[in-house]
Short mmCIF file of C-alpha atoms and ligand atoms in Angstrom, two decimals:
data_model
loop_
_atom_site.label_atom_id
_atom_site.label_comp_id
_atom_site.label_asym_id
_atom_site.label_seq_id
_atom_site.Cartn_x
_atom_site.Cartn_y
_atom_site.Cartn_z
CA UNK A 1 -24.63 -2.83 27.63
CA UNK A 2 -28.09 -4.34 26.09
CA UNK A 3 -31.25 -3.78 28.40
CA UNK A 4 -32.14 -6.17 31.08
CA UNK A 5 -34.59 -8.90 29.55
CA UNK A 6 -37.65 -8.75 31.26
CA UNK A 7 -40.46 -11.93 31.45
CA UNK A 8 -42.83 -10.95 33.92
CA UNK A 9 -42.94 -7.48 35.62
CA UNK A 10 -44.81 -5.40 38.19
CA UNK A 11 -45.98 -1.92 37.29
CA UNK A 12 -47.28 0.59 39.54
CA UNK A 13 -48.75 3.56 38.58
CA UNK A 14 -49.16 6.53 41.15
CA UNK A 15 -53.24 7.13 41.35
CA UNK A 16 -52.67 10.53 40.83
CA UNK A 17 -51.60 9.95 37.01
CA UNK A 18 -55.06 8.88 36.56
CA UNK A 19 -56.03 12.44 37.13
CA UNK A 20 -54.20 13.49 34.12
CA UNK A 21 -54.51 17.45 33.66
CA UNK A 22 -57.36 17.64 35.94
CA UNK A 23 -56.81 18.10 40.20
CA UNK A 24 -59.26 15.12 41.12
CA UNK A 25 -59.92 11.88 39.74
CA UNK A 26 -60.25 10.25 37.01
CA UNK A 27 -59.73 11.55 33.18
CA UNK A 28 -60.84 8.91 31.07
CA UNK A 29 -58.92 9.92 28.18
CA UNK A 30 -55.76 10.25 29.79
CA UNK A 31 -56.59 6.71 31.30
CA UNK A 32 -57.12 5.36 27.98
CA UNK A 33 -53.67 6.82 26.81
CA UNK A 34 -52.26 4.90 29.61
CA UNK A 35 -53.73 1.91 28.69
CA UNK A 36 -52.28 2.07 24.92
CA UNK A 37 -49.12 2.10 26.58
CA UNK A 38 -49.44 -1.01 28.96
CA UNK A 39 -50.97 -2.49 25.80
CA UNK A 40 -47.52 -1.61 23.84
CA UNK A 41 -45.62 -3.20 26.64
CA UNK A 42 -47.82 -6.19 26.48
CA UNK A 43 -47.36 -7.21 23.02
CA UNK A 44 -43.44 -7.18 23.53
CA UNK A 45 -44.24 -10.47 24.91
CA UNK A 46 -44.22 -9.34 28.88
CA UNK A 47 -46.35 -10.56 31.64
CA UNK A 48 -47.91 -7.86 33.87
CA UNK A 49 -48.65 -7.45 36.86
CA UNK A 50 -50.81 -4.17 37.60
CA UNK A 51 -51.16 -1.67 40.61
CA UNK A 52 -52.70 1.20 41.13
CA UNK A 53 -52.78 3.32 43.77
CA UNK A 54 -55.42 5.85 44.40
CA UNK A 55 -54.11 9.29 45.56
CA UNK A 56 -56.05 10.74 42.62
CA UNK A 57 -59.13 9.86 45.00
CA UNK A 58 -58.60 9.35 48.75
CA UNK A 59 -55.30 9.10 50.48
CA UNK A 60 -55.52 7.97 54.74
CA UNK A 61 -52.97 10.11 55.43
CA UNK A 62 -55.19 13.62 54.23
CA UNK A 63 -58.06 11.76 55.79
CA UNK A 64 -56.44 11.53 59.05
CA UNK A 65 -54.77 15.12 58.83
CA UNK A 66 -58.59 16.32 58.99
CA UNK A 67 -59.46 14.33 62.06
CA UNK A 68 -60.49 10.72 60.71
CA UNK A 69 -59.68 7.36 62.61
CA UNK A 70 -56.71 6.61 60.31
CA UNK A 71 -57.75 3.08 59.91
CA UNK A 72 -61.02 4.21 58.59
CA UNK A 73 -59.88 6.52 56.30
CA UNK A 74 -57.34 3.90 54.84
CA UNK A 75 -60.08 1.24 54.24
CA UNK A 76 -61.64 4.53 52.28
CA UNK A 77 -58.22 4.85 50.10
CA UNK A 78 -58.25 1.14 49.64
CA UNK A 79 -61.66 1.37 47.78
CA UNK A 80 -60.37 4.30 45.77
CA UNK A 81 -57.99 1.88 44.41
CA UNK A 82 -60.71 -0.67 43.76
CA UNK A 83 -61.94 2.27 41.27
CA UNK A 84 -59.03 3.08 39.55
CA UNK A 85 -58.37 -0.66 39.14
CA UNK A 86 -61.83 -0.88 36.96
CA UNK A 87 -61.08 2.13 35.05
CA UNK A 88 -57.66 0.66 33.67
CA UNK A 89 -59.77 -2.96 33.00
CA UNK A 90 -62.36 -1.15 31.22
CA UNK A 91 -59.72 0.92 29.70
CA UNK A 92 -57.49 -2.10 28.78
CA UNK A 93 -60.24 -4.07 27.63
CA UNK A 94 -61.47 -1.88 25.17
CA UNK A 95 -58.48 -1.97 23.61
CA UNK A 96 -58.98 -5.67 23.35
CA UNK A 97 -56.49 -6.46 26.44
CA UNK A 98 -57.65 -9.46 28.35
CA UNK A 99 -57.80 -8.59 32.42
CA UNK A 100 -58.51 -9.45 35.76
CA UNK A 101 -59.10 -7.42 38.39
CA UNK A 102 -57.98 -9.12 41.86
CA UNK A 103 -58.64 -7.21 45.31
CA UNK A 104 -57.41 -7.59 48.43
CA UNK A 105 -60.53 -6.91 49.75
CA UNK A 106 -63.45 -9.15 48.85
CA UNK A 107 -65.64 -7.73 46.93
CA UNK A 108 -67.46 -10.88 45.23
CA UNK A 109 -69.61 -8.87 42.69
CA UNK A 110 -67.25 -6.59 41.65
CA UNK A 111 -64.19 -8.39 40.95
CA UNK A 112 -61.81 -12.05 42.43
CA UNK A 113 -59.94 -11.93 44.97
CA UNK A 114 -56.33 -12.49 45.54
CA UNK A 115 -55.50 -16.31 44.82
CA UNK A 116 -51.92 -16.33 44.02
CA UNK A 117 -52.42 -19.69 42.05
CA UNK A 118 -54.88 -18.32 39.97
CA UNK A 119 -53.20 -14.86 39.34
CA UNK A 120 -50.37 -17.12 37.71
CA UNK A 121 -53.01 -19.22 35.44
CA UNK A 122 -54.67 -15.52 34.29
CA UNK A 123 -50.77 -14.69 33.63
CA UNK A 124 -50.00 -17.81 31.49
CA UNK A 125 -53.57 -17.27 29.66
CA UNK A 126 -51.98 -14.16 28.38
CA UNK A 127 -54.26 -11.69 30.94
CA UNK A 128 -52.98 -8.75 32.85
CA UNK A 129 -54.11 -8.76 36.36
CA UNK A 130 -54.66 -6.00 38.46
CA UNK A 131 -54.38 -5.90 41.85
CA UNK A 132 -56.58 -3.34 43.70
CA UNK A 133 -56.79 -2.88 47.48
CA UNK A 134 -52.96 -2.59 48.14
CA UNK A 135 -52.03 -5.00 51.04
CA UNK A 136 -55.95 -5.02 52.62
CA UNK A 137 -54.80 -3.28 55.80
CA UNK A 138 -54.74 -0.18 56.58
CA UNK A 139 -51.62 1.74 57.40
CA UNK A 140 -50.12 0.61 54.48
CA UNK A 141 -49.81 2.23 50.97
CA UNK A 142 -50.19 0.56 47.54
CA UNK A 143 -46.46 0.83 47.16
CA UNK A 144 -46.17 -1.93 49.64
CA UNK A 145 -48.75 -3.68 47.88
CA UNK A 146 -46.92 -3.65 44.65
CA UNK A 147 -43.95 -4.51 46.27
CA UNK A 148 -45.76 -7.65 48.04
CA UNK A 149 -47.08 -9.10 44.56
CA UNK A 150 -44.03 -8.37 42.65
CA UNK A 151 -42.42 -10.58 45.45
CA UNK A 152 -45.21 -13.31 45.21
CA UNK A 153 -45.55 -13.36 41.75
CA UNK A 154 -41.89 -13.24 41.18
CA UNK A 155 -42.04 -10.51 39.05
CA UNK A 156 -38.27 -9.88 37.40
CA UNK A 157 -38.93 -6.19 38.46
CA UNK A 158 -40.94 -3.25 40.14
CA UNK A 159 -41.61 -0.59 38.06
CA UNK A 160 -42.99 2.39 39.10
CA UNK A 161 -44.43 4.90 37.25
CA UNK A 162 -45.09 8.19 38.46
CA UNK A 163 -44.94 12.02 38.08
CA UNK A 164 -41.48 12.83 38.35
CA UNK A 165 -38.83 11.03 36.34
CA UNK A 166 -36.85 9.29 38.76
CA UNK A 167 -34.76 9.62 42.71
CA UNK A 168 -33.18 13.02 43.29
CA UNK A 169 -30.50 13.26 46.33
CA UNK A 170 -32.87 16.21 47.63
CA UNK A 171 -36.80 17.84 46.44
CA UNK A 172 -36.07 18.95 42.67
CA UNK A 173 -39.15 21.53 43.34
CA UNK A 174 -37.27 23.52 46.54
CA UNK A 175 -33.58 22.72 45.43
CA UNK A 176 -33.04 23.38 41.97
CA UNK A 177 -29.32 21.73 41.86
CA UNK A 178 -30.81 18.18 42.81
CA UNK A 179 -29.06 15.52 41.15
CA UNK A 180 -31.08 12.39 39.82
CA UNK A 181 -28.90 9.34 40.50
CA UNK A 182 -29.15 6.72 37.78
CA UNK A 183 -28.54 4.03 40.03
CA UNK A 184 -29.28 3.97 43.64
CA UNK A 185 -28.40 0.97 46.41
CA UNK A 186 -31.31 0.39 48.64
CA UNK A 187 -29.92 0.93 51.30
CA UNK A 188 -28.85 4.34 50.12
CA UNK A 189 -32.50 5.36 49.72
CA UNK A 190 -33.50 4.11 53.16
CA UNK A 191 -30.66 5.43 54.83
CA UNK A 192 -31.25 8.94 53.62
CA UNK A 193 -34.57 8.35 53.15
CA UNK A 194 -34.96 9.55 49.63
CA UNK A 195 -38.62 10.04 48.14
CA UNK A 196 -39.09 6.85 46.29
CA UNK A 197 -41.25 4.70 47.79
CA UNK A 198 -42.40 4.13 51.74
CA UNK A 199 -39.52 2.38 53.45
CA UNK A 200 -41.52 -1.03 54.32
CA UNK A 201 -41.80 -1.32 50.72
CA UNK A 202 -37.67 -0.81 49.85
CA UNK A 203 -36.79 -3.20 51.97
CA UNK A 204 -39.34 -6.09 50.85
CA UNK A 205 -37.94 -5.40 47.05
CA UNK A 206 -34.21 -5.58 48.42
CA UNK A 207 -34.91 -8.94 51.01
CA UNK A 208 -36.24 -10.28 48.25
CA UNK A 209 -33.71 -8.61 44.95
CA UNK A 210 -36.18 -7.08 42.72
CA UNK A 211 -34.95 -3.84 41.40
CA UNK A 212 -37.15 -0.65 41.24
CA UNK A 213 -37.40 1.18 38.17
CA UNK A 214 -38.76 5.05 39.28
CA UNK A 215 -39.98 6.95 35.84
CA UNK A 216 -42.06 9.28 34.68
CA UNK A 217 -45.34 7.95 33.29
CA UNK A 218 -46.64 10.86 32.08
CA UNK A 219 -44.39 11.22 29.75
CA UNK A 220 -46.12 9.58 26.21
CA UNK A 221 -44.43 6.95 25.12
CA UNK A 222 -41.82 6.77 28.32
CA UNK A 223 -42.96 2.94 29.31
CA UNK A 224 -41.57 1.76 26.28
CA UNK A 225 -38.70 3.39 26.33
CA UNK A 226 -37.68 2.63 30.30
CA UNK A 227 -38.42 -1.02 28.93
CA UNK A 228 -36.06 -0.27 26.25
CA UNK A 229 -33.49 0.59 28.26
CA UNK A 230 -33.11 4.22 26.83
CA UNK A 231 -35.34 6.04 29.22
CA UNK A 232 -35.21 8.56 31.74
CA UNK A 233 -35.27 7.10 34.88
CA UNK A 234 -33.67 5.71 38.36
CA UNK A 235 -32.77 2.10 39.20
CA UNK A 236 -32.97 1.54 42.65
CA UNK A 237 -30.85 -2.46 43.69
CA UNK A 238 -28.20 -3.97 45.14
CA UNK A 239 -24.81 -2.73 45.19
CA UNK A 240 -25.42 0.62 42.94
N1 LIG B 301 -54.04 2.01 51.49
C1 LIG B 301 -53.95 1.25 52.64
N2 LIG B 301 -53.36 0.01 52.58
C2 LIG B 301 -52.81 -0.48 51.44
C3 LIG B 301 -52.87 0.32 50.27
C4 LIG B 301 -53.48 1.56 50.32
O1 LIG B 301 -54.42 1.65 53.69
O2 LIG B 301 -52.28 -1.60 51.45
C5 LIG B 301 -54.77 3.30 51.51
C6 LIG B 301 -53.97 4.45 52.13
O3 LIG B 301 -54.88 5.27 52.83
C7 LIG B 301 -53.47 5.19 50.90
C8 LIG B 301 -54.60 5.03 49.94
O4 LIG B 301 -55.09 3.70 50.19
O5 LIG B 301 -53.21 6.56 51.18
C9 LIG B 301 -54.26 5.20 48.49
O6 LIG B 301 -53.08 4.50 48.15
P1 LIG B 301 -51.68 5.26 47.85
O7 LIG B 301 -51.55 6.47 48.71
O8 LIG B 301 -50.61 4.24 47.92
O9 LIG B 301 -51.90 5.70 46.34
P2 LIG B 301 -50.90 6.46 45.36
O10 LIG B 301 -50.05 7.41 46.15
O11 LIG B 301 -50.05 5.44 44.68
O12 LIG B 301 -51.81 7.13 44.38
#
């Protein structure tokens, strides 16, 4: 069976990649790798869409756990994002990459907001945009963001790169027999609530029939070959 053909996609990548070897933040070099590979995917002839998330930085959630006003402390994650967003344009662009940055938030000096009509235009000029500030409200993640603009930009697929290399039926780190499924339905992964992405997310991609591609990006070279078809990695859509 030959590989999907992809126009336009949606990738994701997991803030905490960003960190690459280090426990905080942002590793320049390893961001730079990154971008090499987006570039590589780029000059196959795809459209992309980025997000980013930023875990690497801030999450709510730890905020919260340590006696923050949740919202407040996911307005703080959203501007992490903002951050990592400008490291991969600065990153991408010195490779030569055209970008834009696009934030749900407003943030006038730094970067455009969301205007759906325009992302396309950047798109067609042959730019990658990046979306920062997930959904702009809190008590969301950037998974649902990515999930929102892969839907509004009508991106042929969501994929998401991240630390492990795809869905396991239980926690590969406690149970050492977990099996990674290939293919999983949807409804599968809400249903048993497998660790792939926050549930509000799921179901936007299935409503709307975009399949999620889970894989490892720190892997070298790994975007490519997911894109390829010869990966490792997990296909989350209908039927499976
Ligand atoms: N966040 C939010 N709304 C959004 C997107 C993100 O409130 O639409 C906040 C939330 O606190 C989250 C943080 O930003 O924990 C960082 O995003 P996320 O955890 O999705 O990053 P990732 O896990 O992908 O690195």
């Amino acid at each position: 069976m030959s590989p999907p053909r992809y126009k336009r996609i949606l990738l994701k990548l997991s803030g905490e990649v960003l960190m690459g070897q280090h426990q905080f933040g942002i590793d320049p070099e390893f961001v730079a790798q990154l971008a090499q590979e987006v570039k590589a995917a780029k000059d196959t002839g795809l459209e992309i869409c980025l997000v980013i998330g930023g875990g690497n930085i801030f999450r709510g959630m730890a905020g919260a756990a340590k006696g923050m006003d949740r919202a407040q402390a996911d307005y703080m994650g959203m501007l992490a994002t903002v951050m990592n967003a400008l490291a991969m344009q600065n990153a991408l662009e010195n490779l030569g990459v055209h970008t834009r940055v696009q934030s749900a938030i407003q943030m006038d000096t730094v970067c455009e907001p969301v205007i759906r009509r325009r992302a396309e235009r950047h798109l067609d000029k042959g730019r990658i945009v990046i979306f920062a500030a997930g959904v702009g409200s809190p008590y969301f993640t950037t998974d649902s963001g990515a999930a929102l603009r892969a839907a509004e930009m009508n991106c042929d697929a969501l994929f998401k790169g991240t630390s492990v290399d795809g869905v396991y039926d239980s926690d590969p780190k406690i149970n050492a027999a977990a099996k990674r499924y290939e293919t999983v339905d949807y409804d599968t992964v809400l249903a048993s609530n497998l660790k792939v992405m926050d549930a509000s997310a799921v179901a936007l991609c299935r409503d709307n029939d975009i399949p999620i591609i889970v894989f490892s990006i720190r892997e070298q070279g790994n975007l490519a070959r997911v894109l390829a078809g010869t990966g490792r990695q997990t296909i989350v859509q209908k039927g499976a």
